[in-house]
Coordinates of C-alpha atoms in Angstrom, one line a residue:
M7 CA -43.7 55.5 29.6
L8 CA -42.4 52.0 28.6
A9 CA -40.1 51.7 25.7
R10 CA -41.2 49.6 22.8
V11 CA -39.3 46.4 22.5
S12 CA -38.8 45.0 19.0
S13 CA -39.9 41.3 18.5
T14 CA -37.5 41.2 15.5
P15 CA -34.3 39.2 16.5
S16 CA -31.0 41.1 15.8
F17 CA -27.7 39.6 14.8
K18 CA -24.3 40.8 15.6
R19 CA -22.4 41.7 12.5
L20 CA -19.1 39.6 12.5
P21 CA -16.0 39.9 10.2
R22 CA -16.0 37.5 7.3
A23 CA -13.2 35.3 8.7
V24 CA -14.9 34.6 11.8
R25 CA -18.3 34.1 10.2
E26 CA -16.6 31.6 7.7
Q27 CA -15.1 29.8 10.7
Q28 CA -18.5 29.4 12.2
M29 CA -20.0 27.9 8.8
L30 CA -17.0 25.5 8.7
D31 CA -17.5 24.3 12.3
A32 CA -21.1 23.6 11.5
A33 CA -20.4 22.0 8.3
V34 CA -17.9 19.7 9.9
K35 CA -20.2 18.5 12.5
V36 CA -23.0 18.0 10.0
F37 CA -21.0 16.2 7.4
S38 CA -19.5 14.0 10.1
R39 CA -22.9 13.1 11.6
R40 CA -24.7 12.7 8.1
G41 CA -22.1 12.0 5.6
F42 CA -21.6 14.3 2.5
H43 CA -24.6 13.1 0.4
A44 CA -27.1 13.0 3.3
A45 CA -26.1 16.4 4.6
S46 CA -28.1 19.3 3.7
M47 CA -27.1 23.0 3.4
D48 CA -30.3 23.8 5.3
E49 CA -29.0 21.9 8.3
I50 CA -25.6 23.3 7.9
A51 CA -27.0 26.9 7.9
E52 CA -29.3 26.1 10.9
D53 CA -26.4 24.8 12.9
A54 CA -24.3 27.9 12.1
G55 CA -27.1 30.2 12.9
I56 CA -27.2 32.0 9.6
S57 CA -29.2 31.8 6.4
K58 CA -28.6 29.3 3.6
P59 CA -28.1 31.9 1.0
M60 CA -25.3 33.3 3.1
V61 CA -23.6 29.9 3.2
Y62 CA -23.6 29.8 -0.6
A63 CA -22.4 33.5 -0.7
Y64 CA -19.4 32.8 1.6
L65 CA -18.4 29.1 0.7
G66 CA -20.1 28.1 -2.5
T67 CA -21.8 24.8 -3.3
K68 CA -22.0 21.8 -0.9
E69 CA -19.1 20.3 -2.7
E70 CA -17.0 23.4 -2.4
L71 CA -17.9 23.7 1.3
F72 CA -16.8 20.1 1.9
I73 CA -13.4 20.8 0.3
A74 CA -13.2 23.9 2.3
C75 CA -13.6 21.7 5.4
L76 CA -11.0 19.3 4.2
H77 CA -8.5 22.0 3.8
R78 CA -9.1 23.6 7.1
E79 CA -8.8 20.4 9.0
T80 CA -5.7 19.5 7.0
A81 CA -4.0 22.8 7.8
R82 CA -4.9 22.4 11.5
M83 CA -3.4 19.0 11.6
M84 CA -0.3 19.7 9.8
L85 CA 0.3 22.8 11.7
A86 CA 0.0 20.9 15.1
I87 CA 2.3 18.2 13.9
A88 CA 5.0 20.6 12.4
G89 CA 4.9 22.7 15.6
A90 CA 5.6 19.7 17.9
A91 CA 8.4 18.1 16.1
A92 CA 11.4 20.6 16.4
P93 CA 14.3 19.5 14.0
D94 CA 17.0 19.8 16.7
L95 CA 15.4 16.8 18.8
P96 CA 16.7 13.3 18.7
A97 CA 14.9 11.2 16.0
D98 CA 12.9 9.2 18.6
Q99 CA 11.7 12.5 20.3
R100 CA 10.7 14.0 16.9
L101 CA 8.6 11.1 16.0
W102 CA 7.1 10.8 19.4
R103 CA 6.2 14.3 19.5
G104 CA 4.7 14.2 15.9
L105 CA 2.6 11.1 16.8
R106 CA 1.6 12.8 20.1
A107 CA 0.4 16.0 18.1
F108 CA -1.3 13.8 15.4
F109 CA -3.3 11.7 17.9
G110 CA -4.0 14.7 20.0
F111 CA -5.5 16.4 17.0
V112 CA -7.7 13.5 16.2
G113 CA -8.8 13.2 19.9
A114 CA -9.7 16.9 20.1
H115 CA -11.2 16.9 16.6
R116 CA -13.0 13.6 16.2
D117 CA -15.7 15.3 13.8
G118 CA -12.9 16.7 11.8
W119 CA -11.1 13.4 11.5
A120 CA -14.5 11.7 10.4
V121 CA -14.7 14.3 7.6
L122 CA -10.9 14.1 6.6
Y123 CA -10.6 10.2 6.7
R124 CA -13.9 8.4 6.4
Q125 CA -16.1 10.8 4.2
A126 CA -13.4 12.0 1.9
R127 CA -11.9 8.6 0.9
G128 CA -15.0 7.2 -0.8
S129 CA -15.4 9.6 -3.9
Q130 CA -13.6 12.0 -6.1
P131 CA -12.6 14.8 -5.9
F132 CA -12.5 14.3 -2.2
A133 CA -10.2 11.2 -2.4
A134 CA -7.7 13.2 -4.3
E135 CA -7.7 15.8 -1.5
L136 CA -7.1 13.0 1.0
A137 CA -4.2 11.5 -1.1
A138 CA -2.6 15.0 -1.1
M139 CA -2.9 15.2 2.7
R140 CA -1.3 11.8 3.0
A141 CA 1.4 12.8 0.6
R142 CA 2.4 15.7 2.9
L143 CA 2.4 13.6 6.0
V144 CA 4.6 11.0 4.2
E145 CA 6.9 13.8 3.2
V146 CA 7.3 15.1 6.8
V147 CA 7.8 11.4 8.1
A148 CA 10.4 10.7 5.5
G149 CA 12.2 13.9 6.1
M150 CA 12.4 13.0 9.8
L151 CA 13.9 9.6 9.0
D152 CA 16.4 11.1 6.5
H153 CA 17.5 13.7 8.9
A154 CA 18.1 11.0 11.6
L155 CA 20.0 8.7 9.1
R156 CA 22.3 11.6 7.9
A157 CA 23.0 12.4 11.6
R158 CA 24.3 8.8 12.1
G159 CA 26.3 9.1 8.8
R160 CA 24.0 6.7 6.7
E161 CA 22.1 7.3 3.6
V162 CA 19.2 5.3 2.4
A163 CA 17.5 5.4 -1.2
G164 CA 14.7 7.9 -1.3
T165 CA 12.3 5.0 -2.4
E166 CA 13.2 3.0 0.7
L167 CA 12.4 6.1 3.0
E168 CA 9.1 6.6 1.2
V169 CA 8.0 3.0 1.7
V170 CA 8.8 3.1 5.4
A171 CA 7.1 6.6 5.7
Y172 CA 3.8 5.3 3.9
A173 CA 3.8 2.2 6.2
L174 CA 4.1 4.4 9.4
V175 CA 1.5 7.0 8.0
G176 CA -0.9 4.2 7.1
A177 CA -0.7 2.6 10.5
S178 CA -1.2 5.8 12.3
E179 CA -4.4 6.6 10.1
S180 CA -5.9 3.3 10.9
L181 CA -5.0 3.7 14.8
A182 CA -6.7 7.2 14.6
D183 CA -9.6 5.9 13.0
W184 CA -9.9 3.5 16.0
L185 CA -9.4 6.3 18.4
A186 CA -12.1 8.4 16.8
D187 CA -14.6 5.5 17.4
H188 CA -13.4 5.1 21.3
P189 CA -14.2 8.5 23.0
E190 CA -12.8 6.8 26.3
A191 CA -9.4 6.1 24.8
E192 CA -6.6 8.5 25.6
P193 CA -4.9 10.2 22.6
E194 CA -1.4 10.1 24.4
K195 CA -1.7 6.5 25.4
T196 CA -2.7 5.7 21.8
A197 CA 0.4 7.7 20.6
T198 CA 2.5 5.7 22.9
R199 CA 1.2 2.4 21.5
M200 CA 1.9 3.5 17.9
M201 CA 5.4 4.7 19.1
N202 CA 6.3 1.3 20.5
V203 CA 5.2 -0.4 17.2
A204 CA 6.8 2.3 14.9
W205 CA 10.1 3.1 16.7
L206 CA 11.2 -0.4 17.3
G207 CA 11.1 -1.0 13.5
A208 CA 12.4 2.4 12.7
A209 CA 15.4 2.1 15.2
Q210 CA 16.4 -1.0 13.5
L211 CA 16.3 0.7 10.2
L212 CA 18.4 3.6 11.5
D213 CA 20.9 0.9 12.6
G214 CA 21.0 -0.8 9.3
V215 CA 19.2 -4.0 10.4
T216 CA 16.9 -5.7 7.9
W217 CA 15.0 -8.7 7.7
R218 CA 15.5 -10.8 4.6
P219 CA 13.3 -13.8 3.5
P220 CA 14.8 -17.2 3.8
V221 CA 16.6 -18.7 0.6
D222 CA 14.4 -21.6 -0.7

């Protein structure tokens, strides 16, 4: 006698943390593809393979879901950078490894970068989240420069370090945006290009060399 086969699909019960990551993966892809305003919770739920009410129950409104995506992608990126730049390395090696980790993250998570950098910067409260991410990056870079200067017996005013760090972070973000648009580009080669621009200037700073405008 043949056993009856149910036509009703069954879904494997997953731990909440795993299910949330699936939702965030789907949301990042949809937000990257559609933009925040055009993205729909229906499409996110469909991509995640779950019901729309479950998305709301787990992660809240579309705005709350977008912020959750920002937090996760930021945490992933900061973890990659922090894990790459060991404090006992020479200054150039720390900067190089940090840049390589940063561009490696962008190359591996282009959708995530699109959400972080492009979708977030246009409107509040997302722009504030992006500013907080940038501030953390600046703090990391300024700390690297300060550590390298102290190792050479030099000190530079905190404002000067912050300005240089903002310049390095801003240039890296712009180049990362370019990398996200060029899937054929290699993240490590892009990091090398940025290193050549950044380190030549940073090395001069560490040696106390500065440019001054001519006296009129």
